[in-house]
Amino acid sequence: MLDQGAPPQNRPSPSGSPGLGSRLMRRKPVERLVAEGGQGEGGSLRRSLGMWQLTMISIGATLGTGIFVVLGESVPKAGPAVTISFVIAGLTALFSALSYAELAGSIPVAGSSYSYAYATMGELVAWVCGWCLVLEYGVSVAAVAVGWGEYLNELLDGTIGVTIPDVLSSAPGEGGIINLPGLIVVLLAMVFLLGGAKESARANTIMVIVKIAALVLFCTIGFMGFKSGNYSDFMPLGTAGVSAAAASLFFSYIGFDAASTAGEEAKNPQRDLPRAIMLSLIIVTALYVLVAAVAVGAWNWKDFEGSEATLAAIMNDVSGQHFWGTLLAAGAVISIASVVLTVLYGQTRVLFAMSRDGLVPKAFGKVSEKTGTPRVNTVIVSLFCAALASVIPLGKLVDATSIGTLFAFGLVNIAVIVLRRTRPDMPRTFRVPLGWLFPVLGFGFCAYNMFSLDSITWVVFGVWMAVGLVFYFLYGMSRSRLASAEK
């Protein structure tokens, strides 16, 4: 019997089987998404994370390579106006964070924006969003791991006077054969994650405290070398330079949504997820702007070109001794490792949700009864990210990550508008203020930053999306659990 209450796109065609358009637009009910929370193949995820741990996951996933490494690559694009670039990137993140907070409180599940899109815009859009998240999380783990190697070398040089040779610490094409440090840090994160979410969250909290202390130390030392003259030519490369830097620096804000991937392991997700997302973004943005302002004040913007372990180098230059730079490098090694840990965690949980829906193989949804973690998923994702980190240069990874994230964030802003129209009476523990204004602005900022990226990045993104669509049409569309329910 035809379900008269079903949404039009979910109703079967008169012949009894849904048409292609209906299959691509089928939506997963919010109630079903929430009811399936935590369920996997062979076991369930464990609800063990409180608000403090969720906030630390967001900060841990966000605060790292973006400020410790990518700052050095962005200042030559914008000059001292890189502080404005951070604000633009931060505003983009803020509007999207508001949308994330509303949806996380309404749909507290592991899939993050993938699940939000599935509930509001249909399966094909959800797949595209999920595929972008694979690019966001998976590739950013590799990018962060590459940046970790730079500070590891700085630490080794300052403590024992040796460094890992370029042939073993640089990607092919940059004077090396393999980036061994990048490979190692991903595998270490994998070991932590296999131990369980609660144990990983505890280790991450310690590392977050260390990284905040390291950045406060930098600001204290760096301010001693502050020269107002370094700001005299504030915008040497014009607004185009500011926009280009903002697009790259958006990478620095990737990760605040990591808390939303923990929706099925949070003790009180409706209350704690929105709070954790907003609180983490406020803390991270304040630190970014402060560190960028001090860094540019201490160094002429032209000196940032080609620099590695930039913050440590500034501290050495300002203090006239290597001790402080070495201390910062030690903090960076620990803190950047926390980004690898938390972003890798987010990647595994997104694939866990997609596997439960049948869109990716079941192996990604198997849960260990002993640890309550998707162990096979974790190993596969870790090995993939470790391989990327070992052979691809940092700059290419950063831009590829940014464009995938911006696309996914744009869809989240649209999802808020759609869900308000289709489910206006649905309980919400947080609402984006001023109606549709902020979601529309969030989408606009995401689009603006996407179009500020270079053409090569767009080509890479296009190829990535084409591969994803081929996989969906050949595998996911027919194996979707919603498709099975229609038969």
C-alpha positions as a printed Julia matrix, in Angstrom:
487×3 Matrix{Float64}:
  0.0    0.0     0.0
  1.29   3.43   -0.92
  2.41   5.48    2.07
  0.57   8.76    1.6
  2.6   10.36    4.39
  5.97   9.66    2.82
  7.89  12.58    1.32
  7.35  12.75   -2.48
 10.96  11.89   -3.27
 10.68   8.69   -1.17
  7.46   7.41   -2.76
  7.69   4.63   -5.36
  6.84   5.32   -8.97
  3.46   4.08  -10.33
  5.22   0.94  -11.65
  6.12  -0.06   -8.09
  9.84   0.7    -8.15
 11.32   4.12   -7.49
 12.77   6.04  -10.41
 16.37   7.22  -10.57
 15.51  10.69   -9.29
 13.62   9.26   -6.32
 16.49   6.91   -5.48
 19.02   9.73   -5.51
 16.84  12.01   -3.37
 15.68   9.47   -0.77
 16.12  10.86    2.73
 16.84   9.04    5.95
 14.38  10.05    8.68
 15.92  11.91   11.61
 14.27   9.54   14.07
 15.91   6.56   12.37
 19.31   8.26   12.34
 19.09   8.88   16.08
 17.67   5.44   16.88
 20.58   3.73   15.11
 23.13   5.8    17.03
 26.11   3.79   18.2
 25.05   0.57   16.5
 27.65  -1.19   14.4
 28.49  -4.61   13.04
 29.12  -6.91   16.0
 28.96  -4.26   18.73
 28.13  -0.69   19.73
 30.07   2.48   20.4
 30.27   3.51   24.07
 28.86   6.77   25.42
 31.75   7.97   27.56
 32.46  11.59   26.55
 31.33  14.69   28.46
 31.31  18.33   27.4
 34.9   18.98   28.54
 36.19  16.04   26.51
 34.14  17.04   23.46
 35.52  20.59   23.65
 39.04  19.23   23.91
 38.41  17.03   20.86
 37.38  20.1    18.86
 40.35  22.16   20.05
 42.65  19.2    19.59
 41.52  18.73   16.0
 41.73  22.45   15.18
 44.67  23.98   17.0
 47.85  22.68   15.43
 49.5   22.7    12.03
 47.37  25.65   10.87
 49.13  28.03   13.25
 52.42  26.22   13.82
 53.19  25.61   10.12
 50.66  27.04    7.64
 51.13  30.55    9.05
 54.6   30.55    7.5
 53.12  29.75    4.08
 50.29  32.3     4.31
 52.16  35.45    5.4
 54.0   35.74    2.03
 50.59  35.76    0.32
 49.03  38.56    2.38
 51.84  40.33    4.23
 50.97  41.79    7.66
 47.32  41.72    6.58
 47.4   37.99    7.3
 45.64  38.95   10.54
 42.65  40.0     8.41
 42.92  36.71    6.54
 42.58  34.89    9.85
 39.48  36.95   10.66
 37.9   36.17    7.25
 38.62  32.48    7.65
 37.33  32.67   11.23
 34.06  34.29   10.15
 33.58  31.54    7.58
 34.13  28.99   10.32
 31.87  30.88   12.76
 28.8   30.93   10.52
 29.27  27.26    9.7
 29.9   26.47   13.38
 26.52  27.98   14.27
 24.86  25.71   11.73
 26.82  22.73   13.0
 25.75  23.52   16.56
 22.05  23.57   15.63
 22.22  20.32   13.67
 24.44  18.55   16.22
 21.88  19.29   18.92
 19.03  18.05   16.72
 20.73  15.06   15.04
 23.42  13.86   17.48
 24.99  11.11   15.37
 28.48  10.12   14.26
 28.29  11.11   10.61
 28.57  14.87   11.12
 27.55  16.83    8.0
 27.11  13.59    6.03
 24.25  12.54    8.32
 22.77  16.04    8.33
 22.69  16.03    4.53
 21.14  12.55    4.47
 18.28  13.74    6.66
 17.62  16.93    4.68
 18.84  16.79    1.08
 18.86  13.14    0.12
 21.26  10.28   -0.46
 23.26  11.63   -3.4
 23.99  14.92   -1.66
 24.82  12.99    1.52
 27.27  10.84   -0.4
 28.92  13.9    -1.94
 29.17  15.47    1.52
 30.59  12.28    3.02
 33.12  12.01    0.2
 34.18  15.59    0.92
 34.61  14.68    4.58
 36.9   11.83    3.56
 38.95  14.46    1.73
 38.74  16.86    4.69
 39.67  14.46    7.45
 41.82  11.95    5.64
 43.96  14.41    3.72
 44.23  16.85    6.62
 45.62  14.06    8.81
 48.36  13.66    6.22
 48.96  17.42    6.02
 49.21  17.74    9.78
 51.58  14.78    9.93
 53.89  16.47    7.42
 53.97  19.63    9.56
 54.73  17.53   12.64
 57.94  16.34   11.0
 59.22  19.92   10.62
 58.96  20.6    14.35
 60.38  17.18   15.2
 63.53  18.11   13.28
 63.67  21.46   15.1
 63.4   19.65   18.43
 66.08  17.1    17.53
 68.42  19.84   16.35
 67.95  21.85   19.55
 68.41  18.91   21.91
 70.91  16.46   20.42
 72.23  18.44   17.47
 71.05  16.09   14.71
 68.15  16.11   12.29
 66.46  13.51   10.15
 67.98  13.86    6.65
 65.81  15.29    3.88
 65.83  11.98    2.06
 63.84  10.49    4.99
 61.84  13.56    6.08
 60.65  15.08    2.78
 58.21  13.99    0.12
 59.36  12.95   -3.37
 59.88  16.1    -5.42
 61.06  18.04   -2.36
 64.44  16.33   -2.05
 63.3   13.18   -0.3
 62.14   9.64   -0.85
 59.7    9.32    2.06
 58.49  11.49    4.93
 59.22   9.04    7.72
 58.12  11.3    10.63
 54.73  11.84    8.99
 54.31   8.11    8.59
 55.27   7.4    12.21
 52.98   9.95   13.88
 49.91   8.61   12.06
 50.7    5.07   13.12
 51.17   6.23   16.73
 47.75   7.9    16.63
 46.28   4.66   15.3
 47.6    2.8    18.35
 45.91   5.3    20.71
 42.58   5.08   18.87
 42.56   1.31   18.96
 42.63   1.54   22.76
 39.2    3.2    22.96
 37.51   6.62   22.66
 37.71   7.49   26.36
 41.41   6.66   26.57
 42.14   8.62   23.38
 40.17  11.61   24.71
 42.2   11.59   27.93
 45.49  11.63   26.02
 44.16  14.38   23.75
 43.19  16.59   26.71
 46.74  16.49   28.04
 48.13  17.37   24.62
 45.68  20.27   24.19
 46.8   21.82   27.49
 50.41  21.53   26.31
 49.69  23.2    22.96
 47.85  26.14   24.53
 50.74  26.65   26.95
 53.19  26.55   24.02
 51.3   29.27   22.12
 51.03  31.47   25.21
 54.79  31.07   25.67
 55.34  32.13   22.05
 53.26  35.27   22.49
 55.16  36.17   25.65
 58.61  35.8    24.06
 57.6   37.07   20.62
 56.11  40.27   21.98
 59.57  41.25   23.28
 60.71  41.56   19.66
 57.61  43.38   18.45
 58.4   46.16   15.93
 55.53  48.4    14.85
 57.41  49.14   11.62
 56.68  45.62   10.43
 53.07  46.74    9.99
 53.89  49.88    7.98
 53.19  48.22    4.61
 50.07  46.49    5.86
 48.58  45.09    2.64
 51.46  44.85    0.12
 49.73  42.32   -2.12
 46.27  43.87   -2.03
 42.91  42.28   -1.31
 43.67  39.39   -3.66
 46.54  38.38   -1.41
 44.35  38.61    1.68
 41.71  36.42    0.02
 44.25  33.84   -1.14
 45.74  33.64    2.35
 42.29  33.37    3.94
 41.42  30.43    1.69
 44.6   28.62    2.72
 44.23  29.6     6.38
 40.78  28.1     6.49
 42.76  24.91    6.92
 43.61  26.28   10.37
 39.96  26.1    11.41
 39.3   22.62   10.13
 38.48  20.36   13.02
 36.01  22.33   15.15
 33.37  20.02   13.69
 35.22  16.97   15.06
 33.0   17.05   18.14
 29.99  16.43   15.91
 31.51  13.13   14.79
 31.43  12.03   18.45
 27.65  12.32   18.66
 27.2    8.62   19.31
 29.85   8.51   22.04
 28.74  11.62   23.95
 26.91  11.19   27.27
 24.47  14.07   26.62
 24.93  14.98   22.93
 21.93  17.32   22.55
 23.21  19.57   25.32
 26.98  19.18   25.06
 27.7   19.1    21.31
 26.51  22.66   20.51
 28.36  24.05   23.54
 31.58  22.21   22.72
 31.56  23.37   19.09
 31.04  27.05   19.89
 33.39  27.17   22.89
 36.23  25.51   20.98
 35.91  27.91   18.04
 36.01  30.97   20.33
 39.17  29.74   22.09
 40.92  28.79   18.85
 40.09  32.04   17.03
 41.37  34.19   19.9
 44.66  32.27   19.97
 45.09  32.42   16.19
 44.64  36.16   15.91
 46.93  36.82   18.87
 49.7   34.54   17.62
 49.52  35.92   14.05
 49.68  39.52   15.29
 52.73  38.81   17.46
 54.48  36.79   14.73
 54.15  39.5    12.09
 55.16  42.15   14.61
 58.33  40.24   15.46
 59.4   39.41   11.88
 59.26  41.31    8.6
 56.65  39.6     6.46
 59.2   38.88    3.71
 61.24  36.75    6.12
 58.46  34.16    6.32
 59.12  32.96    2.75
 60.51  29.42    2.8
 60.66  29.22    6.6
 60.04  25.94    8.42
 58.98  25.58   12.06
 58.23  29.31   11.8
 57.2   30.03   15.38
 60.26  28.3    16.81
 62.5   30.25   14.42
 60.92  33.55   15.54
 61.48  32.69   19.19
 65.13  31.84   18.53
 65.61  35.11   16.67
 63.9   37.28   19.27
 65.52  35.68   22.32
 68.94  35.22   20.75
 69.16  31.67   22.06
 67.87  28.27   20.97
 66.41  27.21   24.29
 63.01  28.88   23.84
 62.64  27.74   20.24
 63.5   24.21   21.26
 60.95  24.36   24.08
 58.27  25.56   21.65
 59.22  22.82   19.2
 58.7   20.26   21.98
 55.25  21.69   22.64
 54.48  21.7    18.91
 55.52  18.07   18.51
 53.08  17.09   21.26
 50.28  19.43   20.2
 50.36  18.68   16.49
 50.23  14.98   17.35
 46.88  15.66   19.05
 45.51  17.01   15.76
 46.51  13.81   14.01
 44.79  11.82   16.76
 41.49  13.72   16.83
 41.11  14.25   13.08
 41.88  10.59   12.45
 39.17   9.82   15.02
 36.69  11.99   13.11
 37.48  10.26    9.81
 36.83   6.81   11.23
 33.47   7.86   12.7
 32.24   9.37    9.43
 33.08   6.16    7.57
 31.44   4.21   10.4
 28.17   6.05    9.78
 28.42   5.63    5.99
 29.07   1.92    6.41
 26.01   1.52    8.64
 23.96   3.06    5.82
 25.45   0.6     3.32
 27.24   3.22    1.21
 30.74   1.91    1.96
 31.84  -1.67    2.8
 30.7   -3.28    6.05
 34.29  -3.56    7.3
 34.18   0.13    8.21
 31.22  -0.47   10.53
 32.54  -3.43   12.53
 32.93  -2.6    16.23
 35.18  -4.43   18.65
 33.26  -5.73   21.68
 36.4   -5.39   23.8
 37.21  -1.71   23.12
 33.97  -0.38   21.62
 35.88   1.02   18.62
 35.72   0.32   14.86
 39.12  -1.38   14.78
 39.28  -2.5    11.13
 38.08   0.93   10.06
 40.79   2.59   12.17
 43.57   0.46   10.73
 42.5    0.97    7.1
 42.11   4.74    7.45
 45.39   5.08    9.35
 47.38   3.19    6.75
 45.84   5.29    3.96
 46.63   8.57    5.74
 50.13   7.4     6.64
 50.81   6.63    2.98
 49.63  10.11    1.93
 51.73  11.8     4.61
 54.83   9.95    3.51
 54.8   10.97   -0.17
 52.76  14.2    -0.75
 54.06  17.77   -0.03
 52.34  19.87    2.63
 51.12  22.73    0.39
 49.17  20.44   -1.95
 47.57  18.65    0.99
 46.49  21.92    2.66
 44.61  23.33   -0.33
 42.97  19.99   -1.17
 41.77  19.75    2.42
 40.42  23.3     2.41
 38.29  22.93   -0.7
 36.73  19.67    0.5
 35.92  21.19    3.87
 34.48  24.39    2.45
 32.16  22.38    0.22
 30.96  20.23    3.15
 30.49  23.28    5.37
 28.45  24.99    2.66
 26.1   22.01    2.57
 25.67  22.14    6.35
 24.46  25.73    6.12
 21.92  24.69    3.49
 20.86  21.73    5.64
 19.86  24.07    8.48
 17.52  25.97    6.16
 16.02  22.79    4.68
 15.42  21.17    8.08
 13.72  24.31    9.39
 11.33  24.22    6.44
 10.64  20.48    6.53
 10.71  19.94   10.32
  9.89  23.32   11.91
  8.52  21.74   15.12
 11.49  19.44   15.68
 13.12  19.92   19.14
 16.34  21.96   18.93
 18.69  22.53   21.87
 20.37  25.37   19.94
 19.11  27.62   17.16
 21.17  29.77   14.83
 20.12  33.38   15.58
 18.49  35.75   13.07
 16.63  33.11   11.11
 18.2   32.21    7.78
 20.66  35.11    7.7
 23.67  33.38    9.25
 23.28  30.11    7.28
 23.06  32.13    4.06
 26.14  34.14    5.04
 27.91  30.91    5.99
 27.23  29.43    2.57
 28.35  32.65    0.88
 31.63  32.8     2.79
 32.35  29.16    1.95
 31.75  29.79   -1.74
 33.91  32.93   -1.65
 36.83  31.08   -0.1
 36.48  28.15   -2.5
 36.76  30.43   -5.51
 39.87  32.02   -4.0
 41.76  28.73   -4.37
 43.91  28.13   -7.44
 42.84  26.19  -10.54
 45.02  23.17   -9.77
 43.17  22.68   -6.49
 39.87  22.76   -8.37
 41.13  20.17  -10.83
 42.16  17.88   -7.96
 38.76  18.43   -6.33
 36.96  17.66   -9.6
 38.87  14.41  -10.06
 38.2   13.45   -6.43
 34.47  14.07   -6.82
 34.35  12.15  -10.12
 35.97   9.12   -8.47
 33.48   9.39   -5.6
 30.47   9.51   -7.92
 31.7    6.49   -9.85
 32.02   4.57   -6.57
 28.54   5.63   -5.48
 26.81   4.62   -8.71
 28.7    1.31   -8.99
 28.55   0.36   -5.3
 26.73   2.58   -2.83
 23.45   3.27   -4.64
 22.46  -0.39   -4.94
 23.74  -1.41   -1.49
 22.15   1.46    0.41
 20.06   0.23    3.33
 17.33   2.64    2.28
 17.38   0.99   -1.16
 17.04  -2.43    0.46
 14.03  -1.2     2.46
 12.31  -0.12   -0.76
 12.55  -3.59   -2.34
